[in-house]
Amino acid sequence: MIPATDDAIGDLVRPVLAELGYDLEDVSAPAGGKRDLRILVDRDGGASLDDLADVSRELGTVLDASDVLGDTPYDLEVSTPGIGRPLTAPRHWRRARGRTVTVRLAGGDTVTGRIAGSDDTSATLLHNDKGRFTTTDIPLSGVEKAKLEVEFTRPGPAELRACGLDDDEIERRRRPAE
C-alpha cells in the first residue's frame, strides 16, 4: 500500500478538475483507518449540488483506478469553500466580486468594503455611505488577511452595479435562497 499524501492526491485530481473547469482549492486526507477524504473545488460562477455530485463521481472513478489511496476504504466529500474562507489568490478576489470583505493590511490597518474589482496585483473595495460610493484600492501584496463577511441584508442594485455586476447577476444575488 502506498501512503496517500495530500500532494499526491492533488497531483492526481488536479488535471481532472481542470478538464471539468474547476480549480483545486484544498485536499484533506487524514492518515490511518477509514479516511474521510475532503476535496475543495471552485470555479467562476460557483457550483450547484448537482455539479458537485458530477465532480465527485469523476474524482471517485480516478481515485479508485489509482493506487494513491492503497486498499484503505475512504469516503469522498467534494465541496466548495465556505463563506468565511480567506482570500489568498487573485482568483478568489475575482470570484467574490460584489461581496463584502474585511482586509487586514500589513501594518495593522483594517478596511471593510464590497469587492468592486480586482486583477492579479490589486483589488478595489467599494464603500457605501448612505448612497455615496467611494473606493479604496489595495495592493494584494500588502494584504495580511482577507475574509469574506456573512451579510444579513442584501445590497441594493445601485451598489451591485457600482461593483460592475450585470443585471442578471444582480437579480440572482437579490433573489431569496431556494
Coordinates of N, CA, C and O in Angstrom, one line a residue:
M1 N 0.8 -1.2 0.0 CA 0.0 0.0 0.0 C 0.9 1.2 0.0 O 1.8 1.4 0.8
I2 N 0.6 2.2 -0.9 CA 1.3 3.4 -0.9 C 0.6 4.4 0.0 O -0.6 4.7 -0.2
P3 N 1.3 5.0 1.0 CA 0.5 6.0 1.8 C 0.2 7.3 1.0 O 1.0 7.8 0.3
A4 N -1.1 7.7 1.2 CA -1.6 8.8 0.4 C -1.1 10.1 1.1 O -1.1 10.2 2.3
T5 N -0.8 11.1 0.4 CA -0.5 12.4 0.9 C -1.4 13.4 0.2 O -1.9 13.1 -0.9
D6 N -1.6 14.5 0.8 CA -2.5 15.5 0.2 C -1.9 15.9 -1.2 O -2.6 16.1 -2.2
D7 N -0.6 16.0 -1.3 CA 0.1 16.4 -2.5 C -0.1 15.4 -3.6 O -0.4 15.7 -4.8
A8 N 0.0 14.1 -3.3 CA -0.2 13.0 -4.3 C -1.6 13.0 -4.8 O -1.9 12.8 -6.0
I9 N -2.6 13.2 -3.9 CA -4.0 13.2 -4.3 C -4.2 14.4 -5.1 O -4.9 14.3 -6.2
G10 N -3.7 15.6 -4.7 CA -3.9 16.8 -5.5 C -3.3 16.7 -6.9 O -3.9 17.1 -7.9
D11 N -2.1 16.0 -7.0 CA -1.5 15.8 -8.3 C -2.4 14.9 -9.2 O -2.4 15.1 -10.4
L12 N -3.0 14.0 -8.6 CA -3.9 13.1 -9.4 C -5.2 13.7 -9.8 O -5.6 13.5 -11.0
V13 N -5.8 14.5 -9.0 CA -7.1 15.0 -9.3 C -7.1 16.4 -10.0 O -8.1 16.7 -10.7
R14 N -6.0 17.1 -9.9 CA -5.9 18.5 -10.5 C -6.2 18.5 -12.0 O -7.0 19.3 -12.5
P15 N -5.6 17.5 -12.8 CA -5.9 17.6 -14.3 C -7.4 17.2 -14.6 O -8.0 17.8 -15.5
V16 N -8.0 16.4 -13.8 CA -9.4 16.0 -14.0 C -10.3 17.3 -13.7 O -11.2 17.6 -14.5
L17 N -10.0 17.9 -12.6 CA -10.7 19.1 -12.2 C -10.5 20.2 -13.3 O -11.5 20.9 -13.6
A18 N -9.3 20.4 -13.8 CA -9.1 21.4 -14.8 C -9.9 21.1 -16.1 O -10.5 22.0 -16.7
E19 N -10.0 19.9 -16.4 CA -10.8 19.5 -17.6 C -12.2 19.8 -17.4 O -13.0 20.1 -18.3
L20 N -12.7 19.7 -16.1 CA -14.1 20.0 -15.8 C -14.3 21.5 -15.5 O -15.5 21.9 -15.3
G21 N -13.3 22.3 -15.6 CA -13.4 23.7 -15.4 C -13.3 24.2 -13.9 O -13.7 25.3 -13.6
Y22 N -12.7 23.4 -13.1 CA -12.6 23.7 -11.6 C -11.1 23.9 -11.3 O -10.2 23.4 -11.9
D23 N -10.9 24.6 -10.2 CA -9.6 24.8 -9.5 C -9.7 23.9 -8.2 O -10.7 23.9 -7.5
L24 N -8.6 23.3 -7.9 CA -8.4 22.6 -6.7 C -8.0 23.6 -5.6 O -7.0 24.3 -5.8
E25 N -8.8 23.7 -4.6 CA -8.6 24.7 -3.5 C -7.9 24.0 -2.3 O -7.0 24.6 -1.7
D26 N -8.2 22.8 -2.0 CA -7.6 22.1 -0.9 C -7.9 20.6 -0.9 O -9.0 20.2 -1.5
V27 N -7.0 19.8 -0.3 CA -7.2 18.4 -0.1 C -6.9 18.1 1.3 O -5.9 18.6 1.9
S28 N -7.7 17.3 1.9 CA -7.5 16.9 3.3 C -7.8 15.4 3.4 O -8.9 14.9 3.2
A29 N -6.7 14.6 3.6 CA -6.8 13.1 3.7 C -6.1 12.6 4.9 O -4.9 12.4 4.9
P30 N -6.9 12.6 6.0 CA -6.3 12.1 7.3 C -5.7 10.7 7.1 O -6.3 9.9 6.4
A31 N -4.6 10.4 7.8 CA -4.0 9.1 7.7 C -4.6 8.1 8.7 O -5.3 8.5 9.7
G32 N -4.5 6.9 8.4 CA -4.9 5.8 9.3 C -6.4 5.4 9.1 O -7.2 6.2 8.7
G33 N -6.7 4.2 9.4 CA -8.1 3.7 9.3 C -8.9 4.1 8.1 O -8.3 4.4 7.1
K34 N -10.2 4.1 8.2 CA -11.0 4.6 7.2 C -10.8 6.1 7.0 O -10.8 6.9 8.0
R35 N -10.7 6.6 5.8 CA -10.4 8.0 5.6 C -11.6 8.8 5.2 O -12.4 8.3 4.3
D36 N -11.7 10.0 5.7 CA -12.7 10.9 5.2 C -11.9 11.9 4.3 O -11.3 12.8 4.8
L37 N -11.9 11.7 3.0 CA -11.2 12.5 2.0 C -12.0 13.7 1.6 O -13.1 13.5 1.1
R38 N -11.5 14.9 1.9 CA -12.2 16.1 1.6 C -11.5 16.8 0.5 O -10.3 17.1 0.6
I39 N -12.2 17.2 -0.6 CA -11.6 17.9 -1.7 C -12.4 19.1 -1.9 O -13.6 19.0 -2.1
L40 N -11.8 20.3 -1.8 CA -12.5 21.6 -2.0 C -12.1 22.1 -3.4 O -11.0 22.1 -3.8
V41 N -13.2 22.4 -4.2 CA -13.0 22.9 -5.5 C -13.8 24.2 -5.7 O -14.7 24.5 -4.9
D42 N -13.4 25.0 -6.7 CA -14.2 26.2 -7.0 C -14.0 26.5 -8.5 O -13.1 26.0 -9.1
R43 N -14.9 27.3 -9.0 CA -14.8 27.8 -10.4 C -15.6 29.1 -10.5 O -16.4 29.4 -9.6
D44 N -15.3 29.8 -11.6 CA -16.1 31.0 -11.8 C -17.5 30.7 -12.0 O -17.9 29.7 -12.6
G45 N -18.4 31.4 -11.3 CA -19.8 31.1 -11.4 C -20.3 30.2 -10.3 O -21.5 29.9 -10.2
G46 N -19.4 29.6 -9.5 CA -19.8 28.7 -8.5 C -20.2 27.3 -9.0 O -20.0 27.0 -10.2
A47 N -20.8 26.5 -8.1 CA -21.2 25.1 -8.4 C -22.4 24.8 -7.6 O -22.5 25.0 -6.4
S48 N -23.3 24.1 -8.3 CA -24.6 23.6 -7.6 C -24.3 22.3 -7.0 O -23.2 21.7 -7.3
L49 N -25.2 21.8 -6.2 CA -25.0 20.5 -5.6 C -25.0 19.4 -6.7 O -24.2 18.4 -6.6
D50 N -25.7 19.6 -7.8 CA -25.7 18.6 -8.9 C -24.3 18.6 -9.6 O -23.8 17.6 -9.9
D51 N -23.8 19.8 -9.7 CA -22.4 20.0 -10.3 C -21.4 19.2 -9.4 O -20.5 18.5 -10.0
L52 N -21.5 19.4 -8.1 CA -20.5 18.8 -7.2 C -20.7 17.3 -7.2 O -19.7 16.5 -7.1
A53 N -21.9 16.8 -7.4 CA -22.1 15.3 -7.4 C -21.5 14.8 -8.7 O -20.8 13.7 -8.6
D54 N -21.5 15.5 -9.8 CA -20.9 15.0 -11.0 C -19.4 15.0 -10.8 O -18.7 14.1 -11.3
V55 N -18.8 16.1 -10.2 CA -17.4 16.1 -9.9 C -17.0 15.0 -9.0 O -16.0 14.3 -9.3
S56 N -17.8 14.7 -8.0 CA -17.5 13.6 -7.1 C -17.4 12.3 -7.8 O -16.5 11.5 -7.5
R57 N -18.3 12.0 -8.7 CA -18.3 10.8 -9.4 C -17.1 10.6 -10.3 O -16.4 9.6 -10.3
E58 N -16.7 11.7 -11.0 CA -15.5 11.7 -11.8 C -14.2 11.5 -11.0 O -13.4 10.7 -11.3
L59 N -14.1 12.2 -9.8 CA -13.0 12.0 -9.0 C -12.9 10.6 -8.3 O -11.9 10.0 -8.2
G60 N -14.1 10.1 -8.0 CA -14.1 8.8 -7.4 C -13.6 7.7 -8.4 O -12.9 6.8 -8.0
T61 N -14.0 7.9 -9.6 CA -13.5 6.9 -10.6 C -12.0 7.0 -10.8 O -11.3 6.0 -10.8
V62 N -11.4 8.2 -10.8 CA -10.0 8.4 -10.9 C -9.3 7.8 -9.7 O -8.2 7.2 -9.8
L63 N -9.8 8.2 -8.5 CA -9.2 7.7 -7.3 C -9.2 6.2 -7.2 O -8.2 5.6 -6.8
D64 N -10.3 5.6 -7.5 CA -10.5 4.1 -7.4 C -9.5 3.4 -8.4 O -9.0 2.3 -8.1
A65 N -9.3 4.0 -9.6 CA -8.4 3.4 -10.6 C -6.9 3.6 -10.2 O -6.1 2.9 -10.8
S66 N -6.6 4.4 -9.3 CA -5.2 4.6 -8.9 C -4.9 3.9 -7.7 O -5.7 3.4 -7.0
D67 N -3.6 3.9 -7.3 CA -3.2 3.2 -6.1 C -2.8 4.3 -5.0 O -2.2 3.9 -4.0
V68 N -3.2 5.5 -5.2 CA -2.8 6.6 -4.3 C -3.3 6.4 -2.9 O -2.7 6.8 -2.0
L69 N -4.5 5.8 -2.8 CA -5.1 5.6 -1.5 C -4.9 4.1 -1.0 O -5.3 3.8 0.1
G70 N -4.2 3.3 -1.8 CA -4.0 1.9 -1.4 C -5.3 1.2 -1.3 O -6.2 1.5 -2.0
D71 N -5.3 0.3 -0.3 CA -6.5 -0.6 -0.1 C -7.4 0.0 1.0 O -8.4 -0.6 1.3
T72 N -7.1 1.1 1.6 CA -7.8 1.6 2.7 C -9.1 2.2 2.1 O -9.1 3.0 1.2
P73 N -10.3 1.8 2.7 CA -11.5 2.4 2.3 C -11.6 3.9 2.6 O -10.9 4.4 3.5
Y74 N -12.3 4.7 1.8 CA -12.4 6.1 2.1 C -13.8 6.6 1.7 O -14.5 6.0 0.9
D75 N -14.2 7.7 2.3 CA -15.4 8.4 2.0 C -15.0 9.7 1.3 O -14.2 10.5 1.9
L76 N -15.5 10.0 0.1 CA -15.1 11.2 -0.6 C -16.1 12.3 -0.4 O -17.3 12.1 -0.6
E77 N -15.7 13.4 0.0 CA -16.6 14.6 0.1 C -16.0 15.7 -0.8 O -14.8 16.1 -0.6
V78 N -16.8 16.2 -1.7 CA -16.4 17.2 -2.6 C -17.3 18.4 -2.3 O -18.5 18.3 -2.4
S79 N -16.7 19.6 -2.0 CA -17.5 20.7 -1.7 C -16.7 22.0 -2.2 O -15.6 21.9 -2.7
T80 N -17.3 23.1 -2.0 CA -16.7 24.4 -2.3 C -16.3 25.1 -1.0 O -16.9 24.7 0.0
P81 N -15.4 26.0 -1.0 CA -15.0 26.7 0.2 C -16.2 27.5 0.8 O -17.0 28.0 0.0
G82 N -16.3 27.6 2.1 CA -17.4 28.3 2.7 C -17.2 29.8 2.7 O -16.2 30.3 2.2
I83 N -18.2 30.5 3.2 CA -18.2 31.9 3.1 C -17.1 32.5 3.9 O -16.6 33.6 3.6
G84 N -16.6 31.9 5.0 CA -15.6 32.5 5.8 C -14.2 32.2 5.4 O -13.2 32.5 6.1
R85 N -14.0 31.7 4.2 CA -12.7 31.3 3.7 C -11.8 32.5 3.5 O -12.3 33.6 3.1
P86 N -10.6 32.4 3.7 CA -9.7 33.5 3.4 C -9.5 33.7 1.9 O -9.5 32.7 1.2
L87 N -9.3 34.9 1.5 CA -9.0 35.2 0.1 C -7.4 35.2 0.0 O -6.8 36.1 0.5
T88 N -6.9 34.2 -0.7 CA -5.4 34.1 -0.7 C -4.8 34.2 -2.1 O -3.6 34.3 -2.3
A89 N -5.7 34.1 -3.1 CA -5.2 34.1 -4.5 C -6.0 35.1 -5.3 O -7.2 35.4 -5.0
P90 N -5.5 35.7 -6.4 CA -6.2 36.6 -7.2 C -7.6 36.1 -7.7 O -8.6 36.8 -7.7
R91 N -7.7 34.8 -8.0 CA -8.9 34.2 -8.5 C -10.0 34.3 -7.4 O -11.2 34.4 -7.7
H92 N -9.6 34.2 -6.1 CA -10.6 34.3 -5.0 C -11.2 35.7 -5.0 O -12.4 35.8 -4.8
W93 N -10.4 36.7 -5.2 CA -10.9 38.1 -5.2 C -11.9 38.2 -6.4 O -13.0 38.8 -6.3
R94 N -11.5 37.7 -7.6 CA -12.3 37.9 -8.8 C -13.7 37.2 -8.6 O -14.7 37.7 -8.9
R95 N -13.7 36.0 -8.0 CA -14.9 35.3 -7.8 C -15.8 35.9 -6.7 O -17.0 35.6 -6.7
A96 N -15.3 36.7 -5.9 CA -16.0 37.3 -4.8 C -16.5 38.7 -5.1 O -17.0 39.4 -4.2
R97 N -16.4 39.1 -6.4 CA -16.8 40.4 -6.8 C -18.3 40.7 -6.3 O -19.1 39.8 -6.5
G98 N -18.5 41.8 -5.7 CA -19.8 42.2 -5.2 C -20.1 41.7 -3.7 O -21.1 42.1 -3.1
R99 N -19.1 41.0 -3.1 CA -19.3 40.5 -1.8 C -18.5 41.4 -0.8 O -17.5 42.1 -1.2
T100 N -18.9 41.4 0.4 CA -18.2 42.2 1.4 C -17.0 41.5 2.0 O -17.1 40.3 2.4
V101 N -15.9 42.2 2.2 CA -14.7 41.5 2.7 C -14.1 42.5 3.8 O -14.2 43.7 3.7
T102 N -13.5 41.8 4.8 CA -12.7 42.6 5.7 C -11.2 42.2 5.5 O -10.9 41.0 5.4
V103 N -10.4 43.3 5.4 CA -9.0 43.1 5.0 C -8.1 43.7 6.1 O -8.3 44.8 6.5
R104 N -7.2 42.9 6.6 CA -6.1 43.4 7.5 C -4.9 43.6 6.6 O -4.4 42.6 6.0
L105 N -4.4 44.8 6.6 CA -3.3 45.1 5.8 C -2.0 45.0 6.6 O -2.0 45.1 7.8
A106 N -0.9 44.8 5.9 CA 0.4 44.8 6.5 C 0.5 46.2 7.2 O 0.2 47.2 6.6
G107 N 0.9 46.2 8.4 CA 1.0 47.4 9.2 C -0.2 47.5 10.2 O -0.2 48.4 11.0
G108 N -1.2 46.6 10.1 CA -2.2 46.6 11.1 C -3.5 47.2 10.7 O -4.5 47.0 11.4
D109 N -3.6 48.1 9.7 CA -4.9 48.8 9.3 C -5.8 47.7 8.8 O -5.5 46.7 8.2
T110 N -7.1 48.0 9.1 CA -8.2 47.1 8.7 C -9.2 47.9 7.8 O -9.5 49.1 8.2
V111 N -9.6 47.4 6.7 CA -10.6 48.0 5.9 C -11.6 47.0 5.5 O -11.3 45.9 5.2
T112 N -12.9 47.5 5.5 CA -14.0 46.6 5.1 C -14.7 47.3 3.9 O -14.9 48.5 3.9
G113 N -15.1 46.5 2.9 CA -15.8 47.1 1.7 C -16.3 46.0 0.8 O -15.9 44.8 1.0
R114 N -17.0 46.3 -0.1 CA -17.5 45.4 -1.1 C -16.5 45.3 -2.3 O -16.1 46.4 -2.8
I115 N -16.2 44.1 -2.7 CA -15.2 44.0 -3.8 C -15.8 44.5 -5.1 O -16.8 43.9 -5.6
A116 N -15.2 45.6 -5.6 CA -15.7 46.2 -6.8 C -14.9 45.7 -8.1 O -15.4 45.9 -9.2
G117 N -13.8 45.2 -7.8 CA -12.9 44.7 -8.9 C -11.6 44.3 -8.4 O -11.2 44.5 -7.3
S118 N -10.9 43.5 -9.3 CA -9.6 43.0 -8.9 C -8.8 42.6 -10.1 O -9.5 42.3 -11.2
D119 N -7.5 42.5 -10.0 CA -6.7 41.9 -11.0 C -5.6 41.1 -10.3 O -5.8 40.8 -9.1
D120 N -4.6 40.7 -11.0 CA -3.5 39.9 -10.3 C -2.7 40.6 -9.2 O -2.1 39.9 -8.5
T121 N -2.8 41.9 -9.2 CA -2.0 42.6 -8.2 C -2.7 43.5 -7.2 O -2.2 43.9 -6.2
S122 N -4.0 43.8 -7.5 CA -4.7 44.7 -6.6 C -6.2 44.4 -6.6 O -6.7 43.7 -7.5
A123 N -6.9 45.0 -5.6 CA -8.3 44.9 -5.5 C -8.9 46.3 -5.2 O -8.2 47.1 -4.5
T124 N -10.1 46.6 -5.7 CA -10.8 47.8 -5.4 C -12.0 47.5 -4.5 O -12.8 46.6 -4.8
L125 N -12.1 48.2 -3.3 CA -13.2 48.0 -2.4 C -14.1 49.2 -2.5 O -13.7 50.3 -2.5
L126 N -15.4 48.9 -2.6 CA -16.4 49.9 -2.7 C -17.0 50.2 -1.3 O -17.3 49.2 -0.5
H127 N -17.2 51.4 -0.9 CA -17.7 51.8 0.4 C -19.0 52.6 0.1 O -19.0 53.5 -0.7
N128 N -20.1 52.2 0.8 CA -21.4 52.9 0.7 C -21.7 53.6 1.9 O -22.0 53.0 3.0
D129 N -21.6 55.0 1.9 CA -22.0 55.8 3.0 C -23.3 56.5 2.6 O -23.3 57.6 2.0
K130 N -24.4 55.9 3.0 CA -25.7 56.5 2.7 C -25.9 56.8 1.3 O -26.4 57.9 0.9
G131 N -25.6 55.9 0.4 CA -25.8 56.1 -1.0 C -24.6 56.8 -1.7 O -24.7 56.9 -3.0
R132 N -23.6 57.3 -1.0 CA -22.5 57.9 -1.6 C -21.4 56.9 -1.7 O -20.9 56.4 -0.7
F133 N -21.0 56.5 -2.9 CA -20.0 55.5 -3.1 C -18.6 56.1 -3.2 O -18.3 57.0 -4.0
T134 N -17.6 55.5 -2.5 CA -16.2 55.8 -2.6 C -15.5 54.5 -2.8 O -16.0 53.4 -2.4
T135 N -14.2 54.5 -3.2 CA -13.5 53.3 -3.4 C -12.1 53.4 -2.8 O -11.6 54.5 -2.6
T136 N -11.6 52.3 -2.4 CA -10.2 52.2 -1.9 C -9.5 51.1 -2.7 O -10.0 50.0 -2.9
D137 N -8.3 51.4 -3.3 CA -7.5 50.4 -4.0 C -6.5 49.9 -3.0 O -5.8 50.6 -2.3
I138 N -6.4 48.5 -3.0 CA -5.4 47.9 -2.1 C -4.5 47.0 -2.9 O -5.0 46.2 -3.7
P139 N -3.2 47.0 -2.7 CA -2.3 46.0 -3.4 C -2.5 44.7 -2.7 O -2.4 44.6 -1.5
L140 N -2.6 43.6 -3.5 CA -2.8 42.3 -2.9 C -1.5 41.9 -2.1 O -1.6 41.1 -1.1
S141 N -0.4 42.4 -2.5 CA 0.9 42.1 -1.8 C 0.9 42.7 -0.4 O 1.7 42.2 0.4
G142 N 0.1 43.7 -0.1 CA 0.0 44.3 1.2 C -1.1 43.7 2.1 O -1.3 44.2 3.2
V143 N -1.8 42.6 1.6 CA -2.8 42.0 2.4 C -2.3 41.0 3.3 O -1.6 40.0 2.9
E144 N -2.5 41.2 4.6 CA -2.1 40.2 5.6 C -3.1 39.1 5.7 O -2.8 37.9 5.9
K145 N -4.4 39.5 5.7 CA -5.5 38.6 5.9 C -6.7 39.2 5.2 O -7.0 40.4 5.5
A146 N -7.5 38.4 4.5 CA -8.8 38.9 3.9 C -9.8 37.8 4.0 O -9.5 36.6 3.7
K147 N -11.0 38.2 4.5 CA -12.0 37.2 4.7 C -13.4 37.7 4.3 O -13.7 38.9 4.7
L148 N -14.1 36.9 3.6 CA -15.5 37.3 3.2 C -16.3 37.4 4.5 O -16.2 36.6 5.4
E149 N -17.3 38.3 4.5 CA -18.2 38.5 5.6 C -19.5 37.9 5.3 O -20.0 38.0 4.2
V150 N -20.2 37.4 6.3 CA -21.6 37.0 6.2 C -22.4 38.2 6.2 O -22.3 39.1 7.0
E151 N -23.3 38.3 5.2 CA -24.2 39.5 5.1 C -25.6 39.1 5.4 O -26.1 38.2 4.8
F152 N -26.3 39.9 6.3 CA -27.6 39.6 6.7 C -28.6 40.5 5.9 O -29.8 40.3 6.0
T153 N -28.1 41.5 5.2 CA -29.0 42.3 4.4 C -28.4 42.3 3.0 O -27.2 42.3 2.8
R154 N -29.3 42.3 2.0 CA -28.9 42.3 0.6 C -28.6 43.7 0.2 O -29.3 44.7 0.5
P155 N -27.5 43.9 -0.5 CA -27.2 45.2 -1.1 C -28.2 45.6 -2.2 O -28.7 44.8 -2.8
G156 N -28.3 46.9 -2.3 CA -29.2 47.4 -3.4 C -28.6 47.3 -4.8 O -27.4 47.1 -4.9
P157 N -29.4 47.3 -5.8 CA -29.0 47.2 -7.2 C -27.9 48.2 -7.5 O -27.0 47.9 -8.2
A158 N -28.1 49.5 -7.1 CA -27.1 50.5 -7.4 C -25.7 50.2 -6.9 O -24.7 50.4 -7.5
E159 N -25.6 49.6 -5.7 CA -24.4 49.2 -5.1 C -23.7 48.1 -5.9 O -22.5 48.1 -6.1
L160 N -24.5 47.1 -6.2 CA -24.0 46.0 -7.0 C -23.6 46.4 -8.4 O -22.6 45.9 -8.9
R161 N -24.3 47.3 -9.0 CA -24.0 47.9 -10.3 C -22.6 48.6 -10.2 O -21.8 48.5 -11.1
A162 N -22.4 49.3 -9.1 CA -21.2 50.0 -8.9 C -20.0 49.1 -8.8 O -18.8 49.4 -9.0
C163 N -20.3 47.8 -8.5 CA -19.2 46.8 -8.4 C -19.0 46.1 -9.8 O -18.2 45.2 -9.9
G164 N -19.8 46.6 -10.8 CA -19.6 46.0 -12.1 C -20.4 44.8 -12.4 O -20.1 44.1 -13.4
L165 N -21.4 44.5 -11.6 CA -22.2 43.3 -11.9 C -23.3 43.6 -12.9 O -23.8 44.8 -12.8
D166 N -23.6 42.7 -13.7 CA -24.7 43.0 -14.7 C -26.0 42.7 -14.1 O -26.2 42.1 -13.0
D167 N -27.1 43.0 -14.8 CA -28.4 42.9 -14.3 C -28.8 41.5 -14.0 O -29.5 41.2 -13.0
D168 N -28.4 40.5 -14.8 CA -28.7 39.1 -14.4 C -28.1 38.7 -13.1 O -28.7 38.0 -12.3
E169 N -26.8 39.0 -12.9 CA -26.1 38.7 -11.7 C -26.7 39.4 -10.5 O -26.9 38.9 -9.4
I170 N -27.1 40.7 -10.7 CA -27.8 41.4 -9.6 C -29.1 40.8 -9.2 O -29.4 40.6 -8.0
E171 N -29.9 40.4 -10.2 CA -31.1 39.7 -9.9 C -30.9 38.4 -9.2 O -31.6 38.0 -8.2
R172 N -29.9 37.6 -9.6 CA -29.6 36.3 -9.0 C -29.2 36.5 -7.5 O -29.7 35.8 -6.6
R173 N -28.4 37.6 -7.2 CA -28.0 37.8 -5.9 C -29.1 38.4 -5.0 O -29.0 38.2 -3.8
R174 N -30.1 39.0 -5.6 CA -31.1 39.6 -4.8 C -32.3 38.6 -4.5 O -33.2 38.9 -3.7
R175 N -32.3 37.5 -5.3 CA -33.4 36.5 -5.0 C -33.2 35.8 -3.7 O -32.0 35.5 -3.3
P176 N -34.3 35.5 -3.0 CA -34.1 34.7 -1.8 C -33.5 33.3 -2.1 O -33.8 32.8 -3.2
A177 N -32.8 32.8 -1.2 CA -32.2 31.4 -1.4 C -33.3 30.4 -1.5 O -34.3 30.5 -0.8
E178 N -33.1 29.5 -2.4 CA -34.2 28.4 -2.5 C -33.8 27.2 -1.8 O -32.7 26.9 -1.5

